[in-house]
């Protein structure tokens, strides 16, 4: 049985993300049953857990792609769960990368990256293209800026999706199994980009089954089980000395 959630402690001042007693139900199915955690600025938090434990739902509640049933989410000092909050403005501060990249097939890599800059942030075409080029270059994609997604590998497409998020200059980046849809030989190049981003001081919440990435790049790991956080601690310590039986069983399956 999963453990009961820890009592809600006050958020440390200056947290990049603070989640308190987050709950989400679909009908009678309570998928998140009281999730509480904080992420410090520049911290990299990896979220592990079996399929169906609520990882994606939790991540989507962090930028209100899903509306929490109860609880609070604070990102960069703004309480997203307050009524009347400007969700669109808040979302531009939170980048999200999914398993499936969802690029526009009829647009070049560069146009995919500049689209939201131009239409959401109202940046001029010239400035958007300058930002777009520099993000693509940073992710090793300078030479394919004019290519359409169909002419890119899966790893390149996912890197374009990451560049698209970064172009908006988010304060935090959320990754939901960003490498799960990729062929094994393409996983590395995307993890390398994520590692570089972690090293650059970006605040990140990363749902992944890549335990190697969690061990090397994460500061902290949480293990979710049946809608609750069952473990929360220092990444290496938790992974090298997994405390709970459920966590040990999970690691044995994914390693
Ligand atoms: P994970 O990402 O850990 O695999 P999810 O957050 O996707 O878990 O799902 C947790 C549970 O919530 C599952 O039982 C899933 O069926 C349910 N669920 C997720 N999204 C929806 C939805 N839109 N409607 C109904 N049930 C959902
Ligand atoms: Mg998921």
Tab-separated table of C-alpha atoms and ligand atoms in Angstrom:
chain	number	residue	atom	x	y	z
A	1	UNK	CA	0.000	0.000	0.000
A	2	UNK	CA	1.272	3.507	-0.722
A	3	UNK	CA	2.158	5.625	2.251
A	4	UNK	CA	-0.037	8.532	3.330
A	5	UNK	CA	1.091	11.938	2.051
A	6	UNK	CA	3.358	13.970	4.297
A	7	UNK	CA	1.599	16.772	6.191
A	8	UNK	CA	1.587	19.947	4.072
A	9	UNK	CA	4.590	21.976	5.174
A	10	UNK	CA	4.943	25.645	4.298
A	11	UNK	CA	6.634	26.318	0.967
A	12	UNK	CA	10.261	27.431	1.307
A	13	UNK	CA	10.504	31.089	0.290
A	14	UNK	CA	11.673	31.611	-3.284
A	15	UNK	CA	10.537	28.202	-4.568
A	16	UNK	CA	10.220	27.990	-8.350
A	17	UNK	CA	7.291	25.587	-7.977
A	18	UNK	CA	5.186	24.844	-4.912
A	19	UNK	CA	2.476	22.225	-5.011
A	20	UNK	CA	0.213	21.721	-2.006
A	21	UNK	CA	-2.240	18.858	-1.476
A	22	UNK	CA	-2.917	18.573	-5.200
A	23	UNK	CA	-5.900	16.382	-6.027
A	24	UNK	CA	-7.446	15.403	-9.331
A	25	UNK	CA	-10.422	13.156	-9.934
A	26	UNK	CA	-11.906	11.899	-13.167
A	27	UNK	CA	-15.432	11.038	-12.140
A	28	UNK	CA	-15.031	8.737	-9.163
A	29	UNK	CA	-11.451	7.901	-10.002
A	30	UNK	CA	-9.174	9.938	-7.718
A	31	UNK	CA	-5.955	9.977	-9.735
A	32	UNK	CA	-4.015	12.448	-7.548
A	33	UNK	CA	-4.756	11.996	-3.875
A	34	UNK	CA	-2.861	14.804	-2.177
A	35	UNK	CA	0.487	15.607	-3.768
A	36	UNK	CA	2.815	18.092	-2.042
A	37	UNK	CA	6.296	19.109	-3.171
A	38	UNK	CA	8.514	22.094	-3.931
A	39	UNK	CA	11.119	22.705	-6.593
A	40	UNK	CA	13.872	25.225	-5.903
A	41	UNK	CA	15.156	27.536	-8.652
A	42	UNK	CA	17.600	25.657	-10.933
A	43	UNK	CA	16.648	22.350	-9.329
A	44	UNK	CA	16.124	19.299	-11.547
A	45	UNK	CA	13.418	17.018	-10.205
A	46	UNK	CA	12.851	13.613	-11.785
A	47	UNK	CA	9.458	11.993	-11.338
A	48	UNK	CA	9.432	8.214	-11.456
A	49	UNK	CA	6.546	5.813	-11.044
A	50	UNK	CA	4.625	2.985	-12.654
A	51	UNK	CA	2.244	3.565	-15.534
A	52	UNK	CA	-1.061	4.955	-14.259
A	53	UNK	CA	0.402	6.375	-11.037
A	54	UNK	CA	-0.604	9.925	-12.027
A	55	UNK	CA	2.686	11.377	-13.322
A	56	UNK	CA	1.255	12.924	-16.507
A	57	UNK	CA	-1.822	14.214	-14.706
A	58	UNK	CA	0.401	15.852	-12.075
A	59	UNK	CA	2.585	17.480	-14.739
A	60	UNK	CA	-0.453	18.776	-16.646
A	61	UNK	CA	-1.837	20.269	-13.430
A	62	UNK	CA	1.393	22.304	-13.130
A	63	UNK	CA	0.414	24.409	-16.158
A	64	UNK	CA	-3.321	23.867	-15.897
A	65	UNK	CA	-3.658	21.730	-18.997
A	66	UNK	CA	-5.724	19.810	-16.436
A	67	UNK	CA	-7.734	21.628	-13.778
A	68	UNK	CA	-6.963	20.356	-10.294
A	69	UNK	CA	-9.944	19.212	-8.238
A	70	UNK	CA	-8.304	20.661	-5.115
A	71	UNK	CA	-5.021	21.977	-3.855
A	72	UNK	CA	-2.724	24.747	-5.016
A	73	UNK	CA	-0.003	25.197	-7.612
A	74	UNK	CA	2.357	28.178	-7.379
A	75	UNK	CA	4.883	28.799	-10.174
A	76	UNK	CA	7.299	31.710	-9.929
A	77	UNK	CA	5.262	33.251	-7.126
A	78	UNK	CA	1.990	33.197	-9.102
A	79	UNK	CA	-0.772	30.993	-7.680
A	80	UNK	CA	-2.114	29.373	-10.840
A	81	UNK	CA	-5.015	27.812	-8.983
A	82	UNK	CA	-6.374	31.207	-7.848
A	83	UNK	CA	-9.581	32.188	-9.615
A	84	UNK	CA	-9.030	35.012	-12.082
A	85	UNK	CA	-5.378	34.257	-12.730
A	86	UNK	CA	-4.261	34.962	-16.318
A	87	UNK	CA	-3.638	31.373	-17.398
A	88	UNK	CA	-2.338	32.270	-20.851
A	89	UNK	CA	0.258	34.618	-19.400
A	90	UNK	CA	1.205	32.034	-16.791
A	91	UNK	CA	1.588	29.302	-19.409
A	92	UNK	CA	4.134	31.274	-21.410
A	93	UNK	CA	6.417	31.001	-18.351
A	94	UNK	CA	6.146	27.202	-18.292
A	95	UNK	CA	7.566	25.144	-21.153
A	96	UNK	CA	6.284	21.622	-21.722
A	97	UNK	CA	7.666	18.823	-23.852
A	98	UNK	CA	5.601	15.699	-24.493
A	99	UNK	CA	6.344	12.192	-25.663
A	100	UNK	CA	4.861	13.072	-29.067
A	101	UNK	CA	6.378	16.247	-30.402
A	102	UNK	CA	3.241	17.666	-32.088
A	103	UNK	CA	5.145	19.781	-34.600
A	104	UNK	CA	3.243	21.356	-37.472
A	105	UNK	CA	4.040	19.188	-40.496
A	106	UNK	CA	3.573	21.947	-43.056
A	107	UNK	CA	5.991	24.327	-41.310
A	108	UNK	CA	9.798	24.310	-41.297
A	109	UNK	CA	11.691	23.657	-38.066
A	110	UNK	CA	12.345	27.387	-37.794
A	111	UNK	CA	8.681	28.319	-38.352
A	112	UNK	CA	7.624	25.780	-35.722
A	113	UNK	CA	10.003	27.450	-33.273
A	114	UNK	CA	8.961	31.028	-34.097
A	115	UNK	CA	5.179	30.497	-34.327
A	116	UNK	CA	4.288	31.138	-30.670
A	117	UNK	CA	6.899	33.887	-30.384
A	118	UNK	CA	5.194	35.770	-33.188
A	119	UNK	CA	1.560	35.047	-32.407
A	120	UNK	CA	1.527	34.757	-28.606
A	121	UNK	CA	4.415	37.031	-27.652
A	122	UNK	CA	3.906	39.328	-30.676
A	123	UNK	CA	7.634	39.433	-31.398
A	124	UNK	CA	8.561	40.825	-34.855
A	125	UNK	CA	9.380	38.323	-37.626
A	126	UNK	CA	13.046	39.356	-37.726
A	127	UNK	CA	13.503	39.111	-33.969
A	128	UNK	CA	11.604	35.820	-33.755
A	129	UNK	CA	13.831	34.336	-36.461
A	130	UNK	CA	16.948	35.508	-34.679
A	131	UNK	CA	15.786	33.855	-31.445
A	132	UNK	CA	14.660	30.768	-33.375
A	133	UNK	CA	17.986	30.377	-35.151
A	134	UNK	CA	19.947	30.747	-31.943
A	135	UNK	CA	17.799	28.147	-30.134
A	136	UNK	CA	18.070	25.706	-33.040
A	137	UNK	CA	21.838	26.219	-33.124
A	138	UNK	CA	22.080	25.674	-29.394
A	139	UNK	CA	20.371	22.298	-29.833
A	140	UNK	CA	22.579	21.306	-32.766
A	141	UNK	CA	19.919	21.936	-35.402
A	142	UNK	CA	21.248	25.009	-37.189
A	143	UNK	CA	21.673	23.082	-40.440
A	144	UNK	CA	18.047	21.849	-40.561
A	145	UNK	CA	16.244	25.110	-39.770
A	146	UNK	CA	14.485	25.066	-43.174
A	147	UNK	CA	13.583	21.363	-43.090
A	148	UNK	CA	10.069	20.156	-42.446
A	149	UNK	CA	9.457	17.671	-39.625
A	150	UNK	CA	8.947	14.769	-42.069
A	151	UNK	CA	12.550	15.193	-43.195
A	152	UNK	CA	13.957	15.091	-39.664
A	153	UNK	CA	14.728	12.108	-37.439
A	154	UNK	CA	12.599	11.576	-34.326
A	155	UNK	CA	15.459	12.848	-32.184
A	156	UNK	CA	15.767	15.991	-34.289
A	157	UNK	CA	11.991	16.530	-34.163
A	158	UNK	CA	12.007	16.274	-30.375
A	159	UNK	CA	14.903	18.728	-30.215
A	160	UNK	CA	12.894	21.150	-32.394
A	161	UNK	CA	10.032	20.767	-29.906
A	162	UNK	CA	12.433	21.586	-27.053
A	163	UNK	CA	13.803	24.583	-29.012
A	164	UNK	CA	10.223	25.763	-29.546
A	165	UNK	CA	9.639	25.720	-25.776
A	166	UNK	CA	12.946	27.386	-24.952
A	167	UNK	CA	12.349	30.173	-27.466
A	168	UNK	CA	9.573	31.424	-25.179
A	169	UNK	CA	12.169	31.855	-22.406
A	170	UNK	CA	10.269	29.828	-19.816
A	171	UNK	CA	11.141	29.917	-16.127
A	172	UNK	CA	10.539	26.203	-15.755
A	173	UNK	CA	10.523	23.284	-18.173
A	174	UNK	CA	8.335	20.203	-17.813
A	175	UNK	CA	9.187	16.995	-19.676
A	176	UNK	CA	6.736	14.096	-19.936
A	177	UNK	CA	8.558	10.974	-21.138
A	178	UNK	CA	10.252	13.060	-23.818
A	179	UNK	CA	12.325	10.109	-25.035
A	180	UNK	CA	9.776	7.282	-24.773
A	181	UNK	CA	8.639	7.437	-28.403
A	182	UNK	CA	12.172	7.476	-29.826
A	183	UNK	CA	14.211	4.642	-31.281
A	184	UNK	CA	16.923	3.647	-28.786
A	185	UNK	CA	19.754	5.163	-30.838
A	186	UNK	CA	17.990	8.557	-30.845
A	187	UNK	CA	17.314	8.697	-27.100
A	188	UNK	CA	20.884	9.764	-26.306
A	189	UNK	CA	20.860	12.974	-28.354
A	190	UNK	CA	17.685	14.173	-26.639
A	191	UNK	CA	18.968	13.260	-23.171
A	192	UNK	CA	22.190	15.129	-23.981
A	193	UNK	CA	20.182	18.275	-24.724
A	194	UNK	CA	18.217	17.828	-21.493
A	195	UNK	CA	21.467	17.381	-19.557
A	196	UNK	CA	22.895	20.558	-21.073
A	197	UNK	CA	19.726	22.398	-20.100
A	198	UNK	CA	19.932	21.045	-16.540
A	199	UNK	CA	23.560	22.202	-16.360
A	200	UNK	CA	22.591	25.662	-17.588
A	201	UNK	CA	20.505	26.256	-14.467
A	202	UNK	CA	17.018	25.685	-15.876
A	203	UNK	CA	14.425	24.571	-13.328
A	204	UNK	CA	13.112	21.233	-14.611
A	205	UNK	CA	10.509	18.617	-13.713
A	206	UNK	CA	11.228	15.506	-15.728
A	207	UNK	CA	8.960	12.465	-15.888
A	208	UNK	CA	11.165	9.680	-17.210
A	209	UNK	CA	11.997	5.998	-17.073
A	210	UNK	CA	15.641	6.817	-17.834
A	211	UNK	CA	17.173	5.985	-14.474
A	212	UNK	CA	20.668	6.824	-15.756
A	213	UNK	CA	19.512	10.350	-16.550
A	214	UNK	CA	17.869	10.652	-13.140
A	215	UNK	CA	21.056	9.528	-11.411
A	216	UNK	CA	23.355	11.860	-13.342
A	217	UNK	CA	21.268	14.945	-14.017
A	218	UNK	CA	18.635	15.114	-11.279
A	219	UNK	CA	19.072	16.763	-7.918
A	220	UNK	CA	15.974	15.120	-6.526
A	221	UNK	CA	13.713	12.202	-7.315
A	222	UNK	CA	10.121	11.629	-6.363
A	223	UNK	CA	8.489	8.244	-6.781
A	224	UNK	CA	4.751	8.325	-7.401
A	225	UNK	CA	2.527	5.390	-6.612
A	226	UNK	CA	-1.257	5.326	-6.927
A	227	UNK	CA	-1.638	9.112	-6.940
A	228	UNK	CA	0.652	9.813	-3.995
A	229	UNK	CA	4.319	10.622	-3.540
A	230	UNK	CA	5.721	7.495	-1.954
A	231	UNK	CA	9.381	8.624	-1.900
A	232	UNK	CA	11.014	12.055	-2.141
A	233	UNK	CA	14.711	12.635	-1.684
A	234	UNK	CA	18.197	13.202	-3.010
A	235	UNK	CA	18.462	11.552	-6.444
A	236	UNK	CA	21.580	9.486	-5.952
A	237	UNK	CA	20.790	8.533	-2.390
A	238	UNK	CA	17.277	7.322	-3.277
A	239	UNK	CA	18.402	5.459	-6.389
A	240	UNK	CA	21.402	3.818	-4.754
A	241	UNK	CA	19.567	2.955	-1.541
A	242	UNK	CA	15.868	2.696	-2.485
A	243	UNK	CA	13.987	2.704	0.796
A	244	UNK	CA	10.531	1.277	0.014
A	245	UNK	CA	9.565	-2.143	-1.335
A	246	UNK	CA	7.374	-0.651	-4.083
A	247	UNK	CA	10.193	1.630	-5.214
A	248	UNK	CA	12.657	-1.274	-5.241
A	249	UNK	CA	10.229	-3.374	-7.283
A	250	UNK	CA	9.737	-0.501	-9.717
A	251	UNK	CA	13.472	0.027	-10.165
A	252	UNK	CA	14.016	-3.685	-10.710
A	253	UNK	CA	11.530	-3.529	-13.594
A	254	UNK	CA	12.889	-0.477	-15.380
A	255	UNK	CA	16.618	-1.051	-14.904
B	1	LIG	P1	0.995	8.059	-15.697
B	1	LIG	O1	1.426	9.251	-16.485
B	1	LIG	O2	1.720	7.900	-14.402
B	1	LIG	O3	1.039	6.795	-16.502
B	1	LIG	P2	-1.623	9.255	-15.848
B	1	LIG	O4	-1.558	10.541	-15.120
B	1	LIG	O5	-1.584	9.300	-17.337
B	1	LIG	O6	-0.529	8.270	-15.268
B	1	LIG	O7	-2.970	8.501	-15.463
B	1	LIG	C1	-3.340	8.235	-14.128
B	1	LIG	C2	-4.730	7.676	-14.115
B	1	LIG	O8	-5.632	8.678	-14.551
B	1	LIG	C3	-4.969	6.475	-15.006
B	1	LIG	O9	-5.781	5.579	-14.341
B	1	LIG	C4	-5.653	7.068	-16.202
B	1	LIG	O10	-6.521	6.131	-16.782
B	1	LIG	C5	-6.446	8.208	-15.584
B	1	LIG	N1	-6.661	9.312	-16.532
B	1	LIG	C6	-5.696	10.088	-17.068
B	1	LIG	N2	-6.214	11.029	-17.876
B	1	LIG	C7	-7.561	10.832	-17.868
B	1	LIG	C8	-8.665	11.479	-18.505
B	1	LIG	N3	-8.479	12.532	-19.341
B	1	LIG	N4	-9.900	10.997	-18.247
B	1	LIG	C9	-10.084	9.961	-17.408
B	1	LIG	N5	-9.104	9.305	-16.773
B	1	LIG	C10	-7.843	9.729	-16.998
B	2	LIG	MG1	2.243	9.432	-18.391
